[in-house]
């Protein structure tokens, strides 16, 4: 018997099937299996397509009302000839794009500073600045003669496009400051002609006398600039992030939106949020592929946000939604106290401490979301809401559950973030100061880090094997604020949840 069984299993599969199943039925069996596989593939494809369409439908761009401080990218000139770029081969029609324009009269400068994206390769054409004044009734009227523009690049030349300043020097006999008239600007490579459909409003900046303490009594004491958002819809995490920084003293946030989910869009439009915090959402529709510019044009975005807050905010933090500037509570419990503590931070002996600081640089560390030890069980959003009595709890806060971080802290200027004094900065940079006003102290690195550093809640940059041996430490310093953050987030949650159709459910283990 054993020999018969062994002989049977040594036969090829088709011969075994012929002995068990009649040959005429094998064909039908195979045909049935093929049909089942095809139906399964079609169903999975339909589900995937439906989820993609639903996701794209949810990712709506939030556009606030247009005014002189808002806009979107405009292509002011596109070359006809083909250019060679090593990153993606030939590129047709290099573009010159502008976003906003600011009147810069600081330190005896008299220019209009344009936030732009320009090619980093090849010969650049000369541009002329066409200045206008007027209103809706009279239309735009030329103001003075066209004058040559100056292009200043801001690094990252490995990409096809880079963030730039285009400077339009104003003739000495022209005065823009002491007038209530609005001014507009057009760029053109032709002195005698311009495109009237592509005109930028020129934003005037409030001037204040500088002081050693850098306190100007502007509209906002602390504000935040957020890098361009892409497919972002973590509404509960955004609530926590907003309420933490509001507790720190932040009263205004500026975001640049490529795409964000419907629930985040609803939150940002809600009256419940607006009554406690001013949030400005600007469109950031880049007219070029993202691979052709550094991180969605982050250099240009930082420049625009810095100049947008000139004459408006005393201090501006540059952070992302997963980053928290957390002070050591033994030194400061909010940013106002942190600034007072920073005035005593030691600086290089070669620097003149009597000059005003332009920017404070903070180091950062990862609080890994993949391997971090958690307290309790975090929950996720369930849509739509089903239980009107459900409440938030500490387990829902990242600042409470994520307490393990890498012991290694990134050195200064690597993944660092900063707090800028807008009136002392020309170009803030991405991870460190690029350029400050001539009569300023420049950038001060906050050291020791015990005064405060950036908590970056994201996955570790390591593989499974490397992560298992990664040195980590427990850091629950953010727990000092979690009770207050929970109370504020819960209050916001109650008001927004019905309007935005939000709910909670337990995370699946």
Short mmCIF file of C-alpha atoms in Angstrom, two decimals:
data_model
loop_
_atom_site.label_atom_id
_atom_site.label_comp_id
_atom_site.label_asym_id
_atom_site.label_seq_id
_atom_site.Cartn_x
_atom_site.Cartn_y
_atom_site.Cartn_z
CA UNK A 1 0.00 0.00 0.00
CA UNK A 2 2.79 2.41 0.94
CA UNK A 3 4.54 1.64 -2.32
CA UNK A 4 1.37 2.44 -4.29
CA UNK A 5 0.98 5.80 -2.49
CA UNK A 6 4.64 6.68 -3.04
CA UNK A 7 4.35 5.75 -6.73
CA UNK A 8 1.21 7.92 -7.05
CA UNK A 9 2.87 11.05 -5.62
CA UNK A 10 5.93 10.59 -7.84
CA UNK A 11 3.70 11.03 -10.90
CA UNK A 12 3.41 14.50 -12.55
CA UNK A 13 0.51 16.64 -11.36
CA UNK A 14 -1.49 16.23 -14.59
CA UNK A 15 -1.28 12.42 -14.41
CA UNK A 16 -2.36 12.47 -10.77
CA UNK A 17 -5.35 14.64 -11.66
CA UNK A 18 -6.30 12.28 -14.52
CA UNK A 19 -6.40 9.37 -12.08
CA UNK A 20 -8.59 11.29 -9.58
CA UNK A 21 -10.65 13.52 -11.90
CA UNK A 22 -11.82 12.54 -15.37
CA UNK A 23 -9.88 14.33 -18.12
CA UNK A 24 -12.97 16.06 -19.49
CA UNK A 25 -13.64 17.65 -16.07
CA UNK A 26 -10.10 19.02 -15.66
CA UNK A 27 -10.72 21.49 -18.49
CA UNK A 28 -13.89 22.78 -16.82
CA UNK A 29 -12.08 23.03 -13.47
CA UNK A 30 -9.29 25.09 -14.97
CA UNK A 31 -11.77 27.32 -16.82
CA UNK A 32 -13.71 27.91 -13.60
CA UNK A 33 -10.51 28.88 -11.73
CA UNK A 34 -9.51 31.29 -14.50
CA UNK A 35 -12.95 32.94 -14.39
CA UNK A 36 -12.77 33.27 -10.59
CA UNK A 37 -9.32 34.88 -10.84
CA UNK A 38 -10.49 37.33 -13.53
CA UNK A 39 -13.55 38.32 -11.49
CA UNK A 40 -11.36 38.84 -8.40
CA UNK A 41 -8.93 41.03 -10.35
CA UNK A 42 -11.80 43.12 -11.76
CA UNK A 43 -13.34 43.60 -8.30
CA UNK A 44 -9.99 44.63 -6.78
CA UNK A 45 -9.37 47.06 -9.65
CA UNK A 46 -12.81 48.62 -9.15
CA UNK A 47 -12.21 48.99 -5.40
CA UNK A 48 -8.78 50.58 -5.99
CA UNK A 49 -10.17 53.00 -8.59
CA UNK A 50 -13.08 53.93 -6.34
CA UNK A 51 -10.75 54.62 -3.39
CA UNK A 52 -8.48 56.72 -5.60
CA UNK A 53 -11.38 58.77 -6.94
CA UNK A 54 -12.78 59.23 -3.44
CA UNK A 55 -9.34 60.27 -2.15
CA UNK A 56 -8.87 62.78 -4.97
CA UNK A 57 -12.35 64.12 -4.36
CA UNK A 58 -11.56 64.61 -0.67
CA UNK A 59 -8.29 66.42 -1.35
CA UNK A 60 -9.73 69.84 -1.96
CA UNK A 61 -7.75 73.04 -2.17
CA UNK A 62 -8.82 75.57 0.44
CA UNK A 63 -8.85 79.06 -1.04
CA UNK A 64 -9.50 82.00 1.22
CA UNK A 65 -10.67 85.38 -0.05
CA UNK A 66 -8.18 87.10 -2.32
CA UNK A 67 -6.50 90.27 -1.13
CA UNK A 68 -3.27 92.16 -1.61
CA UNK A 69 -1.35 89.62 0.49
CA UNK A 70 -2.58 86.56 -1.36
CA UNK A 71 -2.29 84.98 -4.78
CA UNK A 72 -0.91 81.99 -6.61
CA UNK A 73 1.93 81.23 -8.98
CA UNK A 74 1.99 83.06 -12.30
CA UNK A 75 4.16 82.20 -15.30
CA UNK A 76 5.49 85.54 -16.50
CA UNK A 77 7.70 84.18 -19.27
CA UNK A 78 8.35 80.86 -20.99
CA UNK A 79 11.22 80.28 -23.39
CA UNK A 80 10.57 78.65 -26.74
CA UNK A 81 13.83 76.77 -27.20
CA UNK A 82 14.61 73.36 -25.75
CA UNK A 83 17.06 73.12 -22.84
CA UNK A 84 19.05 70.13 -21.59
CA UNK A 85 18.67 69.15 -17.95
CA UNK A 86 20.58 66.15 -16.59
CA UNK A 87 17.77 65.29 -14.16
CA UNK A 88 15.13 64.43 -16.77
CA UNK A 89 16.59 65.00 -20.23
CA UNK A 90 15.48 67.77 -22.59
CA UNK A 91 13.03 70.31 -21.21
CA UNK A 92 10.97 72.52 -23.46
CA UNK A 93 10.11 76.06 -22.52
CA UNK A 94 11.88 77.01 -19.29
CA UNK A 95 9.48 79.02 -17.16
CA UNK A 96 9.88 82.10 -14.98
CA UNK A 97 7.29 82.11 -12.20
CA UNK A 98 6.37 84.77 -9.65
CA UNK A 99 4.21 84.53 -6.53
CA UNK A 100 4.20 87.81 -4.59
CA UNK A 101 5.90 91.21 -4.35
CA UNK A 102 6.93 93.30 -1.32
CA UNK A 103 8.19 96.85 -0.98
CA UNK A 104 11.62 96.66 0.67
CA UNK A 105 12.93 99.96 1.99
CA UNK A 106 14.89 98.60 4.94
CA UNK A 107 18.49 99.75 5.52
CA UNK A 108 18.24 102.38 2.79
CA UNK A 109 17.22 99.83 0.17
CA UNK A 110 14.58 101.01 -2.26
CA UNK A 111 13.45 97.95 -4.20
CA UNK A 112 10.42 95.82 -4.85
CA UNK A 113 11.31 92.25 -3.84
CA UNK A 114 9.53 89.55 -5.85
CA UNK A 115 9.25 85.94 -4.64
CA UNK A 116 9.99 83.78 -7.68
CA UNK A 117 11.00 80.42 -9.10
CA UNK A 118 13.55 80.72 -11.90
CA UNK A 119 15.70 78.27 -13.90
CA UNK A 120 19.05 77.40 -12.36
CA UNK A 121 20.59 76.37 -15.71
CA UNK A 122 21.62 78.26 -18.81
CA UNK A 123 21.55 81.93 -19.71
CA UNK A 124 18.72 83.92 -18.17
CA UNK A 125 17.00 86.67 -20.15
CA UNK A 126 16.93 90.23 -18.91
CA UNK A 127 13.65 91.38 -17.40
CA UNK A 128 12.13 94.83 -17.08
CA UNK A 129 9.89 95.97 -14.22
CA UNK A 130 6.71 97.79 -15.20
CA UNK A 131 5.20 99.67 -12.24
CA UNK A 132 1.57 100.80 -12.10
CA UNK A 133 -0.86 102.50 -9.77
CA UNK A 134 -4.66 102.72 -9.83
CA UNK A 135 -7.81 101.03 -8.59
CA UNK A 136 -10.95 99.28 -9.82
CA UNK A 137 -12.46 102.57 -11.00
CA UNK A 138 -9.55 104.14 -12.86
CA UNK A 139 -7.74 100.96 -13.85
CA UNK A 140 -3.97 100.63 -13.73
CA UNK A 141 -1.87 103.58 -14.85
CA UNK A 142 1.89 103.35 -15.64
CA UNK A 143 3.99 104.82 -12.84
CA UNK A 144 7.38 105.88 -14.12
CA UNK A 145 9.47 104.25 -16.85
CA UNK A 146 10.26 100.51 -17.02
CA UNK A 147 13.54 99.64 -15.31
CA UNK A 148 15.83 96.55 -15.36
CA UNK A 149 15.32 93.73 -12.84
CA UNK A 150 17.97 91.81 -10.88
CA UNK A 151 17.68 88.04 -10.24
CA UNK A 152 19.14 86.60 -7.00
CA UNK A 153 19.27 82.80 -6.74
CA UNK A 154 18.86 80.99 -3.41
CA UNK A 155 20.79 77.74 -3.85
CA UNK A 156 19.73 74.14 -4.61
CA UNK A 157 21.18 74.41 -8.11
CA UNK A 158 20.96 70.62 -8.57
CA UNK A 159 17.30 71.13 -9.46
CA UNK A 160 16.00 72.61 -12.69
CA UNK A 161 14.27 75.43 -10.80
CA UNK A 162 15.18 77.23 -7.61
CA UNK A 163 13.69 79.79 -5.27
CA UNK A 164 14.82 83.30 -6.19
CA UNK A 165 14.36 86.95 -5.47
CA UNK A 166 13.72 89.21 -8.44
CA UNK A 167 14.58 92.76 -7.40
CA UNK A 168 13.07 95.80 -9.05
CA UNK A 169 15.08 98.88 -7.99
CA UNK A 170 12.86 101.94 -7.64
CA UNK A 171 14.09 105.17 -9.14
CA UNK A 172 15.10 107.72 -6.46
CA UNK A 173 12.51 110.26 -7.59
CA UNK A 174 9.65 107.74 -7.14
CA UNK A 175 8.06 107.52 -3.68
CA UNK A 176 5.78 104.60 -2.81
CA UNK A 177 5.89 104.77 0.97
CA UNK A 178 4.03 107.98 1.77
CA UNK A 179 0.88 107.27 -0.20
CA UNK A 180 -2.28 105.22 0.23
CA UNK A 181 -2.44 104.33 -3.47
CA UNK A 182 -2.10 100.66 -4.36
CA UNK A 183 0.78 99.70 -6.63
CA UNK A 184 1.15 96.83 -9.06
CA UNK A 185 4.04 95.28 -10.93
CA UNK A 186 4.50 93.37 -14.17
CA UNK A 187 7.67 91.65 -15.41
CA UNK A 188 8.55 91.38 -19.07
CA UNK A 189 11.70 90.64 -21.09
CA UNK A 190 10.57 93.45 -23.41
CA UNK A 191 10.96 97.03 -22.25
CA UNK A 192 8.07 98.37 -24.30
CA UNK A 193 5.51 95.60 -23.68
CA UNK A 194 4.02 93.59 -20.81
CA UNK A 195 1.19 91.12 -20.21
CA UNK A 196 -1.64 92.99 -18.48
CA UNK A 197 -3.15 89.71 -17.28
CA UNK A 198 -0.12 88.94 -15.11
CA UNK A 199 0.17 91.80 -12.65
CA UNK A 200 1.28 91.44 -9.03
CA UNK A 201 0.02 93.67 -6.21
CA UNK A 202 2.91 95.26 -4.29
CA UNK A 203 2.61 94.77 -0.53
CA UNK A 204 3.85 97.65 1.60
CA UNK A 205 5.55 96.73 4.88
CA UNK A 206 5.16 98.58 8.15
CA UNK A 207 8.42 100.11 9.32
CA UNK A 208 9.53 100.09 12.93
CA UNK A 209 12.70 101.32 14.56
CA UNK A 210 14.90 98.40 15.53
CA UNK A 211 15.82 97.72 19.14
CA UNK A 212 18.12 95.39 20.99
CA UNK A 213 15.15 93.47 22.39
CA UNK A 214 13.51 93.15 18.94
CA UNK A 215 10.08 93.98 20.40
CA UNK A 216 8.10 96.09 17.96
CA UNK A 217 4.52 95.74 19.24
CA UNK A 218 3.30 94.32 15.95
CA UNK A 219 -0.13 92.77 15.39
CA UNK A 220 1.07 89.25 16.30
CA UNK A 221 3.70 88.41 18.89
CA UNK A 222 4.25 84.80 17.71
CA UNK A 223 3.27 83.25 14.38
CA UNK A 224 4.07 80.04 12.49
CA UNK A 225 4.95 79.32 8.86
CA UNK A 226 4.12 75.79 7.65
CA UNK A 227 5.77 74.27 4.60
CA UNK A 228 3.51 73.35 1.62
CA UNK A 229 0.95 70.67 2.50
CA UNK A 230 0.37 67.75 0.16
CA UNK A 231 -2.47 65.20 0.60
CA UNK A 232 -2.81 66.08 4.28
CA UNK A 233 -5.93 65.02 6.21
CA UNK A 234 -4.82 64.15 9.79
CA UNK A 235 -7.45 66.32 11.41
CA UNK A 236 -7.04 65.18 15.04
CA UNK A 237 -3.25 65.53 14.92
CA UNK A 238 -3.69 69.00 13.40
CA UNK A 239 -6.05 69.99 16.23
CA UNK A 240 -3.48 68.91 18.81
CA UNK A 241 -0.69 70.73 16.96
CA UNK A 242 -2.70 73.95 16.72
CA UNK A 243 -3.81 73.89 20.36
CA UNK A 244 -0.32 73.15 21.67
CA UNK A 245 1.17 76.11 19.85
CA UNK A 246 -1.77 78.32 20.76
CA UNK A 247 -1.00 77.47 24.40
CA UNK A 248 2.60 78.50 23.70
CA UNK A 249 1.40 81.95 22.60
CA UNK A 250 1.00 81.58 18.82
CA UNK A 251 -1.89 83.66 17.47
CA UNK A 252 -1.45 83.35 13.69
CA UNK A 253 -0.56 80.48 11.33
CA UNK A 254 0.13 80.66 7.59
CA UNK A 255 -0.17 77.51 5.48
CA UNK A 256 0.60 76.90 1.82
CA UNK A 257 -1.74 74.36 0.28
CA UNK A 258 -1.12 72.03 -2.62
CA UNK A 259 -3.80 69.57 -1.52
CA UNK A 260 -5.47 68.68 1.76
CA UNK A 261 -8.34 66.45 2.80
CA UNK A 262 -11.95 67.53 3.17
CA UNK A 263 -11.91 67.13 6.98
CA UNK A 264 -8.82 69.32 7.46
CA UNK A 265 -10.34 71.83 5.04
CA UNK A 266 -13.53 71.87 7.10
CA UNK A 267 -11.57 72.39 10.33
CA UNK A 268 -9.63 75.33 8.88
CA UNK A 269 -12.85 76.96 7.67
CA UNK A 270 -14.72 76.43 10.94
CA UNK A 271 -15.77 79.35 13.11
CA UNK A 272 -14.74 77.35 16.20
CA UNK A 273 -11.09 77.54 15.13
CA UNK A 274 -11.18 81.09 13.80
CA UNK A 275 -12.48 82.59 17.05
CA UNK A 276 -9.26 81.57 18.87
CA UNK A 277 -6.62 81.51 16.14
CA UNK A 278 -6.04 83.33 12.86
CA UNK A 279 -5.19 80.84 10.11
CA UNK A 280 -4.32 81.92 6.58
CA UNK A 281 -4.37 79.23 3.88
CA UNK A 282 -2.68 80.26 0.64
CA UNK A 283 -2.84 78.33 -2.65
CA UNK A 284 0.47 76.84 -3.74
CA UNK A 285 -0.28 75.39 -7.15
CA UNK A 286 3.18 74.91 -8.64
CA UNK A 287 2.99 74.98 -12.46
CA UNK A 288 5.97 72.59 -12.74
CA UNK A 289 6.55 68.93 -11.74
CA UNK A 290 7.58 68.56 -8.10
CA UNK A 291 10.80 66.71 -9.02
CA UNK A 292 12.12 69.84 -10.75
CA UNK A 293 12.29 71.93 -7.55
CA UNK A 294 13.41 71.32 -3.97
CA UNK A 295 10.56 70.01 -1.73
CA UNK A 296 7.61 71.68 -3.47
CA UNK A 297 9.36 75.03 -3.70
CA UNK A 298 10.04 75.24 0.03
CA UNK A 299 12.77 77.87 -0.39
CA UNK A 300 10.39 80.26 -2.14
CA UNK A 301 7.66 79.45 0.39
CA UNK A 302 9.94 80.29 3.33
CA UNK A 303 10.94 83.55 1.68
CA UNK A 304 7.34 84.53 1.02
CA UNK A 305 6.16 83.67 4.53
CA UNK A 306 9.01 85.62 6.14
CA UNK A 307 8.29 88.74 4.11
CA UNK A 308 4.55 88.32 4.60
CA UNK A 309 5.13 88.65 8.36
CA UNK A 310 7.45 91.66 8.12
CA UNK A 311 5.83 94.48 10.01
CA UNK A 312 3.10 92.07 11.18
CA UNK A 313 4.71 89.62 13.66
CA UNK A 314 7.56 89.94 16.16
CA UNK A 315 8.64 86.28 16.04
CA UNK A 316 7.91 83.60 13.43
CA UNK A 317 8.53 79.87 13.84
CA UNK A 318 9.13 77.66 10.79
CA UNK A 319 7.67 74.22 11.54
CA UNK A 320 5.81 71.34 9.93
CA UNK A 321 2.65 69.68 11.29
CA UNK A 322 4.64 66.85 12.92
CA UNK A 323 7.10 69.22 14.64
CA UNK A 324 6.75 70.86 18.05
CA UNK A 325 9.17 73.41 19.49
CA UNK A 326 9.11 72.27 23.13
CA UNK A 327 10.91 74.42 25.73
CA UNK A 328 12.28 72.96 28.93
CA UNK A 329 9.53 73.81 31.42
CA UNK A 330 12.12 74.58 34.09
CA UNK A 331 13.22 77.50 31.90
CA UNK A 332 9.96 78.50 30.17
CA UNK A 333 6.35 77.36 29.94
CA UNK A 334 5.53 79.39 26.82
CA UNK A 335 7.32 81.14 23.99
CA UNK A 336 7.27 84.57 25.64
CA UNK A 337 9.27 83.17 28.57
CA UNK A 338 11.45 81.22 26.13
CA UNK A 339 12.40 84.42 24.29
CA UNK A 340 13.41 86.04 27.58
CA UNK A 341 15.57 83.00 28.34
CA UNK A 342 17.12 83.09 24.87
CA UNK A 343 18.43 86.60 25.49
CA UNK A 344 20.97 85.05 27.88
CA UNK A 345 22.15 82.33 25.47
CA UNK A 346 25.94 82.63 25.01
CA UNK A 347 27.12 83.65 21.55
CA UNK A 348 30.44 83.70 19.74
CA UNK A 349 32.79 86.19 21.38
CA UNK A 350 33.53 87.64 17.94
CA UNK A 351 29.90 88.73 17.55
CA UNK A 352 28.56 92.03 18.77
CA UNK A 353 25.93 91.12 21.37
CA UNK A 354 24.57 94.67 21.30
CA UNK A 355 23.17 94.05 17.80
CA UNK A 356 19.66 92.56 17.45
CA UNK A 357 19.40 88.81 16.83
CA UNK A 358 17.97 87.80 13.46
CA UNK A 359 17.16 84.14 14.10
CA UNK A 360 17.35 81.45 16.82
CA UNK A 361 18.30 77.96 15.62
CA UNK A 362 16.96 74.86 17.43
CA UNK A 363 18.21 71.30 17.03
CA UNK A 364 15.78 68.42 16.58
CA UNK A 365 15.32 64.75 17.49
CA UNK A 366 13.00 62.05 16.16
CA UNK A 367 10.25 60.62 18.34
CA UNK A 368 9.76 57.53 16.16
CA UNK A 369 6.13 56.72 15.46
CA UNK A 370 6.98 53.19 14.33
CA UNK A 371 9.01 51.87 17.29
CA UNK A 372 8.13 54.29 20.06
CA UNK A 373 6.73 52.95 23.32
CA UNK A 374 3.16 54.07 23.84
CA UNK A 375 1.05 54.84 26.88
CA UNK A 376 -2.50 53.52 26.43
CA UNK A 377 -4.16 52.80 23.09
CA UNK A 378 -4.40 55.53 20.49
CA UNK A 379 -7.54 55.79 18.42
CA UNK A 380 -8.25 56.95 14.92
CA UNK A 381 -11.02 58.92 13.26
CA UNK A 382 -14.18 57.09 12.27
CA UNK A 383 -16.33 58.76 9.65
CA UNK A 384 -19.16 59.49 10.02
CA UNK A 385 -19.55 60.02 13.77
CA UNK A 386 -21.89 57.59 15.52
CA UNK A 387 -21.66 58.43 19.22
CA UNK A 388 -22.46 61.98 20.32
CA UNK A 389 -21.14 61.31 23.84
CA UNK A 390 -17.63 60.23 22.83
CA UNK A 391 -14.78 62.32 24.22
CA UNK A 392 -11.11 62.74 23.59
CA UNK A 393 -8.64 61.34 26.08
CA UNK A 394 -4.92 61.57 26.71
CA UNK A 395 -4.33 58.43 24.65
CA UNK A 396 -5.44 60.39 21.57
CA UNK A 397 -2.58 62.89 21.89
CA UNK A 398 0.75 62.26 20.19
CA UNK A 399 2.53 64.43 22.73
CA UNK A 400 1.32 62.03 25.44
CA UNK A 401 1.78 58.63 23.78
CA UNK A 402 5.08 59.20 21.96
CA UNK A 403 7.72 59.33 24.67
CA UNK A 404 10.64 57.41 23.19
CA UNK A 405 13.09 59.26 20.99
CA UNK A 406 16.47 58.55 19.53
CA UNK A 407 19.26 59.46 21.91
CA UNK A 408 21.09 61.02 18.98
CA UNK A 409 20.17 64.66 18.38
CA UNK A 410 20.84 66.08 14.93
CA UNK A 411 23.66 68.62 14.82
CA UNK A 412 22.94 72.27 14.19
CA UNK A 413 21.90 73.06 10.60
CA UNK A 414 20.84 69.45 9.95
CA UNK A 415 17.05 69.07 10.21
CA UNK A 416 17.12 72.12 12.47
CA UNK A 417 14.22 74.55 12.72
CA UNK A 418 14.24 78.16 13.81
CA UNK A 419 12.46 81.17 15.23
CA UNK A 420 12.95 84.27 13.07
CA UNK A 421 12.64 87.97 13.80
CA UNK A 422 11.20 88.95 10.39
CA UNK A 423 12.42 92.54 10.39
CA UNK A 424 16.01 91.33 10.86
CA UNK A 425 15.99 88.58 8.21
CA UNK A 426 16.22 88.80 4.43
CA UNK A 427 16.30 85.09 3.60
CA UNK A 428 15.43 82.59 6.39
CA UNK A 429 16.56 79.40 4.65
CA UNK A 430 15.16 75.90 5.22
CA UNK A 431 17.28 74.52 8.09
CA UNK A 432 19.46 77.53 8.90
CA UNK A 433 19.73 81.24 8.18
CA UNK A 434 20.77 82.16 4.66
CA UNK A 435 20.94 85.95 4.96
CA UNK A 436 20.13 88.56 7.59
CA UNK A 437 20.06 92.34 7.64
CA UNK A 438 23.56 93.90 7.63
CA UNK A 439 23.20 95.49 11.07
CA UNK A 440 22.07 92.39 12.95
CA UNK A 441 23.75 89.68 15.03
CA UNK A 442 22.70 86.98 12.57
CA UNK A 443 21.71 83.48 13.71
CA UNK A 444 22.20 82.23 17.28
CA UNK A 445 22.35 78.48 17.88
CA UNK A 446 20.42 77.52 20.99
CA UNK A 447 22.89 75.56 23.07
CA UNK A 448 22.66 73.80 25.42
CA UNK A 449 19.62 72.00 23.97
CA UNK A 450 18.16 71.68 27.47
CA UNK A 451 16.64 75.13 26.93
CA UNK A 452 14.42 73.68 24.23
CA UNK A 453 14.50 71.65 21.01
CA UNK A 454 12.20 70.44 18.25
CA UNK A 455 10.24 67.24 18.90
CA UNK A 456 9.82 65.63 15.48
CA UNK A 457 7.10 62.95 15.60
CA UNK A 458 7.86 60.75 12.60
CA UNK A 459 9.26 57.34 11.66
CA UNK A 460 12.92 56.63 12.30
CA UNK A 461 15.14 56.75 9.22
CA UNK A 462 16.46 53.21 9.61
CA UNK A 463 15.75 49.65 8.54
CA UNK A 464 14.27 46.96 10.78
CA UNK A 465 17.68 45.60 11.81
CA UNK A 466 19.16 49.05 12.43
CA UNK A 467 16.10 50.22 14.34
CA UNK A 468 16.28 47.24 16.68
CA UNK A 469 19.71 48.37 17.86
CA UNK A 470 19.01 52.11 17.77
CA UNK A 471 19.80 53.82 21.05
CA UNK A 472 16.67 55.41 22.45
CA UNK A 473 15.81 57.39 25.56
CA UNK A 474 12.53 58.12 27.31
CA UNK A 475 11.54 61.77 27.05
CA UNK A 476 8.17 62.78 28.49
CA UNK A 477 8.95 66.50 28.76
CA UNK A 478 5.88 67.34 26.64
CA UNK A 479 3.66 65.80 29.37
CA UNK A 480 3.93 69.11 31.25
CA UNK A 481 1.39 70.60 28.82
CA UNK A 482 -0.78 67.61 27.84
CA UNK A 483 -3.58 68.28 30.33
CA UNK A 484 -4.06 71.79 28.97
CA UNK A 485 -3.70 70.62 25.37
CA UNK A 486 -6.34 67.93 25.95
CA UNK A 487 -8.76 70.45 27.44
CA UNK A 488 -8.32 72.87 24.54
CA UNK A 489 -8.46 70.14 21.89
CA UNK A 490 -11.58 68.64 23.49
CA UNK A 491 -13.30 72.03 23.43
CA UNK A 492 -12.42 72.50 19.76
CA UNK A 493 -13.45 68.92 19.00
CA UNK A 494 -16.92 69.38 20.48
CA UNK A 495 -17.61 72.39 18.29
CA UNK A 496 -16.10 71.04 15.08
CA UNK A 497 -17.14 67.37 15.16
CA UNK A 498 -20.73 67.97 14.07
CA UNK A 499 -19.84 70.56 11.48
CA UNK A 500 -17.15 68.33 9.95
CA UNK A 501 -18.83 64.95 10.65
CA UNK A 502 -16.03 63.48 12.77
CA UNK A 503 -15.94 60.54 15.17
CA UNK A 504 -13.56 58.14 16.94
CA UNK A 505 -13.00 54.41 17.02
CA UNK A 506 -10.38 52.18 18.61
CA UNK A 507 -7.25 51.37 16.63
CA UNK A 508 -7.12 47.80 15.40
CA UNK A 509 -4.35 45.88 17.15
#
